[in-house]
mmCIF file of C-alpha atoms in Angstrom:
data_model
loop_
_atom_site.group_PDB
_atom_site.id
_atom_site.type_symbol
_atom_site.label_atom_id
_atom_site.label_comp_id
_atom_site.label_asym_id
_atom_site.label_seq_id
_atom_site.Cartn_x
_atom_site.Cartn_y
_atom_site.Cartn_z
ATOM 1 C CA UNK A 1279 93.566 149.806 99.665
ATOM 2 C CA UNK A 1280 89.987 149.804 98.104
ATOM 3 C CA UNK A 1281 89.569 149.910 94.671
ATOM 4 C CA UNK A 1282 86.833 152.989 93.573
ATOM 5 C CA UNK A 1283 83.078 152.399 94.132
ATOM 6 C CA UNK A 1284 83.311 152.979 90.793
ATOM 7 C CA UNK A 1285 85.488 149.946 89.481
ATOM 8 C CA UNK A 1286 83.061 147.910 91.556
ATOM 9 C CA UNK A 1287 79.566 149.500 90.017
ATOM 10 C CA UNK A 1288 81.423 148.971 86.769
ATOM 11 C CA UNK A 1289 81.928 145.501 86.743
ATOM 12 C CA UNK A 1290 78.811 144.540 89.250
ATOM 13 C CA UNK A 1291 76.008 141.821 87.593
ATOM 14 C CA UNK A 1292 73.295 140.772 89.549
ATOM 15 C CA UNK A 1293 71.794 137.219 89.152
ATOM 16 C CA UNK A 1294 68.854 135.401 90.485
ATOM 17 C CA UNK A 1295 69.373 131.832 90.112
ATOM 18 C CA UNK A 1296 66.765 129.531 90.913
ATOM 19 C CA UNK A 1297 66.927 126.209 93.700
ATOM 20 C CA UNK A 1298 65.920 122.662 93.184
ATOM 21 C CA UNK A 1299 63.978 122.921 96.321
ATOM 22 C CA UNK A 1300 62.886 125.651 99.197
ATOM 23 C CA UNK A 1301 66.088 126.483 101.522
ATOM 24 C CA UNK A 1302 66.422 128.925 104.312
ATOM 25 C CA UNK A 1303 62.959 129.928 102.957
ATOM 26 C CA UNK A 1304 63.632 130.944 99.474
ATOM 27 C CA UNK A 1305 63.039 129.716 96.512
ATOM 28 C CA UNK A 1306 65.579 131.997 94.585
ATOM 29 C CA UNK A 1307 69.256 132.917 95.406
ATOM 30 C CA UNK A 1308 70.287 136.414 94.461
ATOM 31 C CA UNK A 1309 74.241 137.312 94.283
ATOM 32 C CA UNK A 1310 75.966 140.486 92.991
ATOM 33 C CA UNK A 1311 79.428 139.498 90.820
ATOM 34 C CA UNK A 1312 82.293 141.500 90.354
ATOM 35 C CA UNK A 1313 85.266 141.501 88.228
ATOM 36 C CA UNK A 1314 88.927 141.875 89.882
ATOM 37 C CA UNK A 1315 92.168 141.942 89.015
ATOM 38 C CA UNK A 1316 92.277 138.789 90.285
ATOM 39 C CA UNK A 1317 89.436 137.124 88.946
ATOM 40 C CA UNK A 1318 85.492 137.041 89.324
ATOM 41 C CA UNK A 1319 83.921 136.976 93.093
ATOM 42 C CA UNK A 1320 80.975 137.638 95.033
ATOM 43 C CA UNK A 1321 78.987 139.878 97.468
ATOM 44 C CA UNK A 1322 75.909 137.828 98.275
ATOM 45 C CA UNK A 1323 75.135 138.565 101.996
ATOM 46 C CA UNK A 1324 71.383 137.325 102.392
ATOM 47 C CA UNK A 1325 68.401 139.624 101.850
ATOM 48 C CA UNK A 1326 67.900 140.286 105.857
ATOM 49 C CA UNK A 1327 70.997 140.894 106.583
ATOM 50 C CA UNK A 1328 71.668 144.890 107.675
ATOM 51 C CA UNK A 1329 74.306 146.901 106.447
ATOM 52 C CA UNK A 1330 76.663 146.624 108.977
ATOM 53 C CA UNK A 1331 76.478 142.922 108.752
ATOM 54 C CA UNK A 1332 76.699 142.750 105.138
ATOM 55 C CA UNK A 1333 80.050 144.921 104.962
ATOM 56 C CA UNK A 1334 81.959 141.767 105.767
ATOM 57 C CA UNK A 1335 80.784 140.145 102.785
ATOM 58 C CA UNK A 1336 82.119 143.140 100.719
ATOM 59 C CA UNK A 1337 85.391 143.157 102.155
ATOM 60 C CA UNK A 1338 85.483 139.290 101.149
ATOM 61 C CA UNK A 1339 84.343 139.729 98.025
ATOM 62 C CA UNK A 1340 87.150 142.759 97.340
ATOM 63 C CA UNK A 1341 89.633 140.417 98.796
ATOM 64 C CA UNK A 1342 88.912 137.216 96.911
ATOM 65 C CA UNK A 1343 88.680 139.447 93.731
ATOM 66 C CA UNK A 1344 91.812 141.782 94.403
ATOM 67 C CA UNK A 1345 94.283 140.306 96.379
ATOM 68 C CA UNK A 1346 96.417 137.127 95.786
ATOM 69 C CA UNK A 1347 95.080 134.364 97.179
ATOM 70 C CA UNK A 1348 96.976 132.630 100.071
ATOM 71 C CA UNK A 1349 99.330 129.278 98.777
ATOM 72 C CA UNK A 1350 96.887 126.379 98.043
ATOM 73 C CA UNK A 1351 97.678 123.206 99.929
ATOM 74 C CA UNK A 1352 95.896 120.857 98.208
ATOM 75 C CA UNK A 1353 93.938 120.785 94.741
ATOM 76 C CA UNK A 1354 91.074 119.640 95.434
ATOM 77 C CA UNK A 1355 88.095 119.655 98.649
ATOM 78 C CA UNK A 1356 86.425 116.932 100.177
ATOM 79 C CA UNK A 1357 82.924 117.767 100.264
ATOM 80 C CA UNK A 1358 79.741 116.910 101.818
ATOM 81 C CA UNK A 1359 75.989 116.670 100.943
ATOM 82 C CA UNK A 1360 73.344 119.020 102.073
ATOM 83 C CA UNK A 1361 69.912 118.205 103.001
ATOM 84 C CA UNK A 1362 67.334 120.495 103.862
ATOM 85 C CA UNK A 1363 64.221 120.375 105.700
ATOM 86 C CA UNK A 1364 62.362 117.835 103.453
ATOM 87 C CA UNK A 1365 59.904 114.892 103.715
ATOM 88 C CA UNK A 1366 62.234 111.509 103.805
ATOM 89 C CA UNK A 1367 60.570 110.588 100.801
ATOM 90 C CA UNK A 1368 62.405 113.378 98.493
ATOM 91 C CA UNK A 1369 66.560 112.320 100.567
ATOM 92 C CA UNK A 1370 67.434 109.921 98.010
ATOM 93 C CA UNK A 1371 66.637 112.275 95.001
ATOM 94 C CA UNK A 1372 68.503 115.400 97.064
ATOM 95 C CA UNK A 1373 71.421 112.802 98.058
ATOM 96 C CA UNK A 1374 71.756 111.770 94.193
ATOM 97 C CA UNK A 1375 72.745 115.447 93.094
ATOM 98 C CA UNK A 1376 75.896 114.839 95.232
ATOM 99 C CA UNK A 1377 77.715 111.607 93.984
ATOM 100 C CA UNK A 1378 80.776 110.082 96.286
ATOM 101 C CA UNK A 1379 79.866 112.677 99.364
ATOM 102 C CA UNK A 1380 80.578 110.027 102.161
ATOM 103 C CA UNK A 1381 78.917 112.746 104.136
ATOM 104 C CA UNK A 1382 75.832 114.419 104.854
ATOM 105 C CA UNK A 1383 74.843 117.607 106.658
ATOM 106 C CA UNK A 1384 71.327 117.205 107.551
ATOM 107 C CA UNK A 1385 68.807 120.662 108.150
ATOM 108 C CA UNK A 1386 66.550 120.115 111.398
ATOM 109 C CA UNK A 1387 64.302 122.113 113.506
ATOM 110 C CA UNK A 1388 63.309 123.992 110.787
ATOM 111 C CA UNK A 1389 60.242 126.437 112.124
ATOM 112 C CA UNK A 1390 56.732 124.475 111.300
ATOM 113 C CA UNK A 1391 58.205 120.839 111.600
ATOM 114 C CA UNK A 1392 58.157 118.464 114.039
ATOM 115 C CA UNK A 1393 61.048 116.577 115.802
ATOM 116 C CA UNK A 1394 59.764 113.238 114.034
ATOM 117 C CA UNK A 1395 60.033 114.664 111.083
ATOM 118 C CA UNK A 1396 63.539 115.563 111.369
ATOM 119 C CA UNK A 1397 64.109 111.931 113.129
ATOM 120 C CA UNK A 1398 62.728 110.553 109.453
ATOM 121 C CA UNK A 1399 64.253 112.258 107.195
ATOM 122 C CA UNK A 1400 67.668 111.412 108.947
ATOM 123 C CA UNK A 1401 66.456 107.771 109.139
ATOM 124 C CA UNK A 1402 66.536 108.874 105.436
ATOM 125 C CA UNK A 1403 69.919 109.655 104.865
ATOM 126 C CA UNK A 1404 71.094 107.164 107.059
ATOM 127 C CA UNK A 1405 69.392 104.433 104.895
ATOM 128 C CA UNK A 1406 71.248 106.035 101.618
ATOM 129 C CA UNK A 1407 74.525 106.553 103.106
ATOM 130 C CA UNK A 1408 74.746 103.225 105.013
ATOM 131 C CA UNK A 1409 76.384 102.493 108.232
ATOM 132 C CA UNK A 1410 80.062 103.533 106.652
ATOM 133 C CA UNK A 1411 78.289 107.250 106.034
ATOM 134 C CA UNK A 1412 78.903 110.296 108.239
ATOM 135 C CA UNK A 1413 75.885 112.554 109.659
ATOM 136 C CA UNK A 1414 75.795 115.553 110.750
ATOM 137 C CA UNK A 1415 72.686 117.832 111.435
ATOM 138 C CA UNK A 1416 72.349 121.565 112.276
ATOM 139 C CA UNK A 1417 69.789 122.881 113.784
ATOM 140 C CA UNK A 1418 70.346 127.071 112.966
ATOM 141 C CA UNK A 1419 70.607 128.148 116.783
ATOM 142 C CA UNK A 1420 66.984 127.130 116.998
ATOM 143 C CA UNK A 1421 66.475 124.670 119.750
ATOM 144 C CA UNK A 1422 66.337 125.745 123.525
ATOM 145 C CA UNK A 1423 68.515 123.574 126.214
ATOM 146 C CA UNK A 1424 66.051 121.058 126.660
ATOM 147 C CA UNK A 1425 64.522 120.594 122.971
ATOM 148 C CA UNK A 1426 68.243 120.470 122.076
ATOM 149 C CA UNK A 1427 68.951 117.641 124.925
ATOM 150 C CA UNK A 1428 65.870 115.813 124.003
ATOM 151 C CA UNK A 1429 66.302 116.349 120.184
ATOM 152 C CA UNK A 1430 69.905 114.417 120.374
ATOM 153 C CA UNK A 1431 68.556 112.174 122.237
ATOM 154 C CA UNK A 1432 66.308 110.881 120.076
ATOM 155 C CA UNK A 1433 68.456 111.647 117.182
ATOM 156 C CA UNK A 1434 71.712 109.544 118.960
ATOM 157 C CA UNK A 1435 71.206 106.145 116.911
ATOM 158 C CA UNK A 1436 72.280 107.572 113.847
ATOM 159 C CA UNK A 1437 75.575 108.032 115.384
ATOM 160 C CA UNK A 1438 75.982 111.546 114.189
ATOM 161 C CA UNK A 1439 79.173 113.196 113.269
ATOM 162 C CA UNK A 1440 78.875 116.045 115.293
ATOM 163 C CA UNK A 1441 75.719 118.600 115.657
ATOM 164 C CA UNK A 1442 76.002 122.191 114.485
ATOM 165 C CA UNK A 1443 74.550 125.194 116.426
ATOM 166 C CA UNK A 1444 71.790 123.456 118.203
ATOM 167 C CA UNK A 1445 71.374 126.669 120.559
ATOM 168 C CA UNK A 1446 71.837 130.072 119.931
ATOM 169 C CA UNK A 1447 73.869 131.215 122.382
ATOM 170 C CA UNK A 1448 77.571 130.307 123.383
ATOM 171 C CA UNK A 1449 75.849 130.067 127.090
ATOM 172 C CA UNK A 1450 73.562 127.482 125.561
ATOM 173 C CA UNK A 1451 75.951 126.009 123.422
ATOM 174 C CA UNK A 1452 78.476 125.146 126.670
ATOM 175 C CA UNK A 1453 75.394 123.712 128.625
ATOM 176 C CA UNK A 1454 74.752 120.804 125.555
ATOM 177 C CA UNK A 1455 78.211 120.254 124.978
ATOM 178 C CA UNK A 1456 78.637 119.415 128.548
ATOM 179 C CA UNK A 1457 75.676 117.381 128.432
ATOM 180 C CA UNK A 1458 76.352 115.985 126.042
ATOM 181 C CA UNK A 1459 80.235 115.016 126.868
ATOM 182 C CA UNK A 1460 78.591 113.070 129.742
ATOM 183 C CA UNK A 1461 76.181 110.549 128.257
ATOM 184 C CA UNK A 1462 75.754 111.743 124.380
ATOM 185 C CA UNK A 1463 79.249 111.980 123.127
ATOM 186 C CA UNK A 1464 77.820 114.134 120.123
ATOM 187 C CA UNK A 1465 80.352 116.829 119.377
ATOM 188 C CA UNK A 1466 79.408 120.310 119.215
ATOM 189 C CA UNK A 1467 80.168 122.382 116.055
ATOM 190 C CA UNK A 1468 79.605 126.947 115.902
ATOM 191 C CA UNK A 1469 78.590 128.457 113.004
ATOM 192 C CA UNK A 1470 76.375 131.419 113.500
ATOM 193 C CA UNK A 1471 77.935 131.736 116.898
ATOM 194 C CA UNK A 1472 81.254 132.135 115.119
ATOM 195 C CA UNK A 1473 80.183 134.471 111.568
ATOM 196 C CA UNK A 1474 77.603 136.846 113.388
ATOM 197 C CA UNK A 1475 79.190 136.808 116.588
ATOM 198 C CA UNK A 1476 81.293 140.518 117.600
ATOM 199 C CA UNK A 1477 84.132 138.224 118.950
ATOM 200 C CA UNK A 1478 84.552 135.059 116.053
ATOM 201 C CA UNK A 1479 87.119 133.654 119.072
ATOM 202 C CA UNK A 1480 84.570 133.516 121.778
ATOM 203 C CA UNK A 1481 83.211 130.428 121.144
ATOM 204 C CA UNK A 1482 86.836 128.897 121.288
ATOM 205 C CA UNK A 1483 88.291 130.671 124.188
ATOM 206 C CA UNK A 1484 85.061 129.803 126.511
ATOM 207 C CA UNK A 1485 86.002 126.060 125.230
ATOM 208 C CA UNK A 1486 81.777 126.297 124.285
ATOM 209 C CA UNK A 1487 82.276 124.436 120.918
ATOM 210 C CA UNK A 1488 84.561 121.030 119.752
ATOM 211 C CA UNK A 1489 84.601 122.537 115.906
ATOM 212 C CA UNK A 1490 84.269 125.594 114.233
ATOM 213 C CA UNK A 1491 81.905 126.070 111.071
ATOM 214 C CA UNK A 1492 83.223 129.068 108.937
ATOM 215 C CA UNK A 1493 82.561 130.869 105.782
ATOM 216 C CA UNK A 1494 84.690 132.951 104.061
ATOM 217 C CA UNK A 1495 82.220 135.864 103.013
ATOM 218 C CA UNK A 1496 80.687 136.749 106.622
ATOM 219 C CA UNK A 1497 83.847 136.544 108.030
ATOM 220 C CA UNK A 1498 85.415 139.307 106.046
ATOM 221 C CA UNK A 1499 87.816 136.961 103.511
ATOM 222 C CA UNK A 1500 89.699 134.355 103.310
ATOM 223 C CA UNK A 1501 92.971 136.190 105.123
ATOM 224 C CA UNK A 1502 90.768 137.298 107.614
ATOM 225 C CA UNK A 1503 89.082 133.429 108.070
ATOM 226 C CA UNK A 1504 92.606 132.037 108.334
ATOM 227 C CA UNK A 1505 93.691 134.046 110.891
ATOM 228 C CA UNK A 1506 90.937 133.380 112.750
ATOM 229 C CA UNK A 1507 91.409 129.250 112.556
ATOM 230 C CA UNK A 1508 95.077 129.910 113.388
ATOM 231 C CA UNK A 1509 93.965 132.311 117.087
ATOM 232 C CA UNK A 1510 91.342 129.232 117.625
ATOM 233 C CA UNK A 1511 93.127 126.155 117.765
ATOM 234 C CA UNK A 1512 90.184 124.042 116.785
ATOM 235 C CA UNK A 1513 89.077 121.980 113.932
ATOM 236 C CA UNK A 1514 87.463 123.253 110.795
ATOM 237 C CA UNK A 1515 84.746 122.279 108.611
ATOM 238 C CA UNK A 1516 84.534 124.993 105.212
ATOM 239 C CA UNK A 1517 81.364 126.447 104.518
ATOM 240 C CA UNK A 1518 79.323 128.034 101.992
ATOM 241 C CA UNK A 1519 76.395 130.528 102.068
ATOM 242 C CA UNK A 1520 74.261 129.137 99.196
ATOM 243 C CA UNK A 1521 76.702 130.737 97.174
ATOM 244 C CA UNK A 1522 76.785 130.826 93.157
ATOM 245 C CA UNK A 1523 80.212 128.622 92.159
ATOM 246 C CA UNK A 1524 82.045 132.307 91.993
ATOM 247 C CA UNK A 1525 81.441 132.140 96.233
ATOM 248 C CA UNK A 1526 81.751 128.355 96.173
ATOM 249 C CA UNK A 1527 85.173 129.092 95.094
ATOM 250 C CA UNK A 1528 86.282 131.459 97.692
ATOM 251 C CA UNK A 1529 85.513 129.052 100.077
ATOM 252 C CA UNK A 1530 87.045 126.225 97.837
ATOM 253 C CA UNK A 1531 90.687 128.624 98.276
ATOM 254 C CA UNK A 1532 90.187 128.936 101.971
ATOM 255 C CA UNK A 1533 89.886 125.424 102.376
ATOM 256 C CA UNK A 1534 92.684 124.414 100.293
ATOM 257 C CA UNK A 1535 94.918 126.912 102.330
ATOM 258 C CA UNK A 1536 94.076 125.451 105.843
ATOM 259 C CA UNK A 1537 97.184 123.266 107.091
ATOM 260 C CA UNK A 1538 95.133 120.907 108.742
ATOM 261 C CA UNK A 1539 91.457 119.911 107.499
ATOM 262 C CA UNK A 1540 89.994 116.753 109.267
ATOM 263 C CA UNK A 1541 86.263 117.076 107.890
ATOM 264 C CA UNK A 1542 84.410 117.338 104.481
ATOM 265 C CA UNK A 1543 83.655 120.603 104.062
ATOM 266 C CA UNK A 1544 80.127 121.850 103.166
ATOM 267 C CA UNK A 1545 80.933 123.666 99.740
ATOM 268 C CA UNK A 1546 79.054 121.593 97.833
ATOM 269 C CA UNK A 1547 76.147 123.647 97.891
ATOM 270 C CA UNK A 1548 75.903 124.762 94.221
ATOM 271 C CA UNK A 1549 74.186 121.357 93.869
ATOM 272 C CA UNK A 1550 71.260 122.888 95.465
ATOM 273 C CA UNK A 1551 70.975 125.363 92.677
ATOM 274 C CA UNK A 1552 68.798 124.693 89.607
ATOM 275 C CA UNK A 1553 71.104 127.212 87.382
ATOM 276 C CA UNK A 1554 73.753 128.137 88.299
ATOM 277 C CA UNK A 1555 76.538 131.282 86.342
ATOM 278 C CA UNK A 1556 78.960 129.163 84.627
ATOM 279 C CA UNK A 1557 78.434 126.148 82.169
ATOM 280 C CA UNK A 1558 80.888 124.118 84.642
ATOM 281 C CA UNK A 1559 79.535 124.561 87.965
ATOM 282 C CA UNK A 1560 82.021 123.502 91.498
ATOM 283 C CA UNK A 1561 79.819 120.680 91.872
ATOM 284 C CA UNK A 1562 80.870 117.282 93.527
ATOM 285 C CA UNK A 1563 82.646 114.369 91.729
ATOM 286 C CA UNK A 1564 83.742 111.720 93.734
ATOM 287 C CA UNK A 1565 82.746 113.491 96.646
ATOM 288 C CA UNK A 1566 84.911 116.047 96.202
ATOM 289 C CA UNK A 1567 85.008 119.439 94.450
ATOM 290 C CA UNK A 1568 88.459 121.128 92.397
ATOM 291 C CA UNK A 1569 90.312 124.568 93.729
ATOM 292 C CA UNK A 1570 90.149 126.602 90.484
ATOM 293 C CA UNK A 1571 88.648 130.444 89.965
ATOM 294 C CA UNK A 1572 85.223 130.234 88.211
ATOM 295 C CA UNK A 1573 84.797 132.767 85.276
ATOM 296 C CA UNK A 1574 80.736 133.371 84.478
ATOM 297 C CA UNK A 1575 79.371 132.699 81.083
ATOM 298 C CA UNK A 1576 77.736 135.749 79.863
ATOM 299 C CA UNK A 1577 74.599 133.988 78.388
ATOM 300 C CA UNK A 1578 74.111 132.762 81.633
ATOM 301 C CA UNK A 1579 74.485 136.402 83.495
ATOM 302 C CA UNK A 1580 72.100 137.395 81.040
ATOM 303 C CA UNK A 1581 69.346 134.682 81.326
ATOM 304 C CA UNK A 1582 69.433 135.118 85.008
ATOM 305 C CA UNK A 1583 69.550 138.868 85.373
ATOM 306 C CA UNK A 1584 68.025 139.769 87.966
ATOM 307 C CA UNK A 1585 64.851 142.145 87.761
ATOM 308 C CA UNK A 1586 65.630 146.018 87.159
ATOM 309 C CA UNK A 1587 64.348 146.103 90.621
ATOM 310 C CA UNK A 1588 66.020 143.684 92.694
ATOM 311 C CA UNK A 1589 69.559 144.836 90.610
ATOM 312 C CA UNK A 1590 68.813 148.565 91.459
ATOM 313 C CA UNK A 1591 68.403 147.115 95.317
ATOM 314 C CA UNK A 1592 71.395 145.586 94.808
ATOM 315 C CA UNK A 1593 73.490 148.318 93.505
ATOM 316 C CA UNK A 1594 72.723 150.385 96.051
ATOM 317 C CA UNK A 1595 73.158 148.169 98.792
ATOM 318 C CA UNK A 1596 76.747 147.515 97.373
ATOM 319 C CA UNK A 1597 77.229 151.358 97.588
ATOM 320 C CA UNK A 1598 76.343 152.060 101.464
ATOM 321 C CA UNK A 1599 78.068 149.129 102.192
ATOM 322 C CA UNK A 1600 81.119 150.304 100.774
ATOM 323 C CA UNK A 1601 80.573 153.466 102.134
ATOM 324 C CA UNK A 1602 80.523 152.149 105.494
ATOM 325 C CA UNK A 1603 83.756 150.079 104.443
ATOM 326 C CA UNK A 1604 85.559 152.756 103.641
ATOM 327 C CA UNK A 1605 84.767 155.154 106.510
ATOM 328 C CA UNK A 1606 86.384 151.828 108.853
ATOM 329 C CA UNK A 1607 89.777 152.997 110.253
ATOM 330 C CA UNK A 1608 92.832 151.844 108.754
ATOM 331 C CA UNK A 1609 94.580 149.061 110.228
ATOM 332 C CA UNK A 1610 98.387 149.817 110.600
ATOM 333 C CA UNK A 1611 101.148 147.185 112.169
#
């Protein structure tokens, strides 16, 4: 059942937290923040995104913040770094605001930048993480075939972990992981192909992926994300949208409810943030962040309030979208 639009208006603050440095192309992350039953969540699907994307992210947020949270299988999530598309130069300073990550997920093939820049600034990482360190890089779906053949190629000598979404298809993304099964060995992770796809399972079933990237909020919840890694029979790596530590935590309970997690999981993102809702922030220690609800500090929701503006945007986005969410049919065993 839905709670009223008007439980959700009535609770709803709207934040615009600044970033330590340009991601995804913006400089500031906007969320909206409710209050359930169960605790504080998030509907933060990016700015871009249409409606009928974005309703996902409002049935996650409605789930994480008013049903009962699957039973939590471990206490705490091993997490890794995040680099984005940087000069090497400014790694080490990024790779200090995550201390113990044994792992880093490197940003390449970012739109403007060349391939040897993305072959430096893992040359980066590699130097800071030393040969014990794990890489991984993701490209966003925005190679071709042959830029993504040549690209791992070239990238190879780091010994990378596995690549996420080099291509944007699950065509493409079949073609380089059989390519790269032959002579690369560089396994092949899905992420967009997985949370914006009409069929999450395709990916899996067409065998066009070795691991599956997934985020609670785009995928509808944290029920909805387990069933999913239960149909696929893959491995899972944990992600996070550039969420505020209120999503970082949603993703923190879907991790700790997966039975089997063999990577670090990338939801230790709110070290990307230069503010951040709460006074203690999910941010890594050890390399790892705790499972715990995060509860906002109201000086904080008040010195990052977002414009009157951007929060009327925001309010009424939340409203179609739930419009649209409740004019879904009902799903009956």
């Amino acid at each position: 059942m839905l709670p009223p639009l008007a439980e959700l208006l009535g609770t709803a603050r709207i934040v615009a937290l600044p970033l330590i440095t340009r991601f995804r192309g913006i400089d500031t992350r906007e969320a909206l923040l409710l209050e359930g039953p169960e605790g504080w969540t998030e509907f933060a699907p990016f700015a871009e995104y249409d409606d009928a994307e974005s309703v996902a992210w409002l049935r996650a947020a409605i789930d994480f913040g008013w049903t009962p949270t699957p039973a939590l299988l471990r206490e705490s999530i091993p997490v890794n770094a995040t680099v984005p598309a940087i000069d090497a130069e400014l790694v080490a300073d990024v790779l200090a605001r995550f201390p113990g990550c044994r792992t880093a997920k490197v940003k390449v093939a970012a739109p403007g930048q060349t391939l040897e820049e993305d072959v430096a600034r893992v040359r980066a990482v590699r130097r800071v993480l030393g040969p014990e360190g794990r890489i991984r890089v993701d490209a966003n779906g925005l190679w071709n075939l042959d830029e993504a053949e040549h690209a791992l190629n070239a990238l190879g000598e780091f010994d990378l972990e596995y690549v996420e979404q080099p291509c944007a298809s699950i065509e493409e993304l079949a073609e380089i992981r059989r390519r790269s099964a032959d002579y690369l060995g560089i396994p092949v992770a899905a992420d967009e192909s997985v949370r914006r796809a009409e069929d999450p399972l395709l990916v899996a079933t067409t065998g066009s992926a070795d691991i599956l990237v997934i985020k609670a909020a785009p995928l509808g919840g944290i029920h909805v994300a387990l069933d999913l890694v239960a149909q696929a029979g893959l491995p899972v790596v944990v992600s996070s949208a550039l969420d505020t530590s209120v999503g970082i935590a949603m993703g923190a309970h879907l991790a700790a409810a997966i039975p089997g997690l063999e990577f670090d999981c990338g939801l230790g993102t709110a070290s990307l943030l230069a503010a951040d809702v709460t006074h203690d922030p999910l941010l890594p220690v050890d390399g790892r962040i705790p499972v715990r609800r995060v509860v906002p500090d109201a000086d904080l929701l008040d010195r990052y309030a977002a414009s009157a503006e951007r929060s009327d945007w925001w309010l009424a986005r939340l409203s179609r979208c739930y419009a649209l969410l409740a004019a879904e049919p009902a799903i009956t065993d």
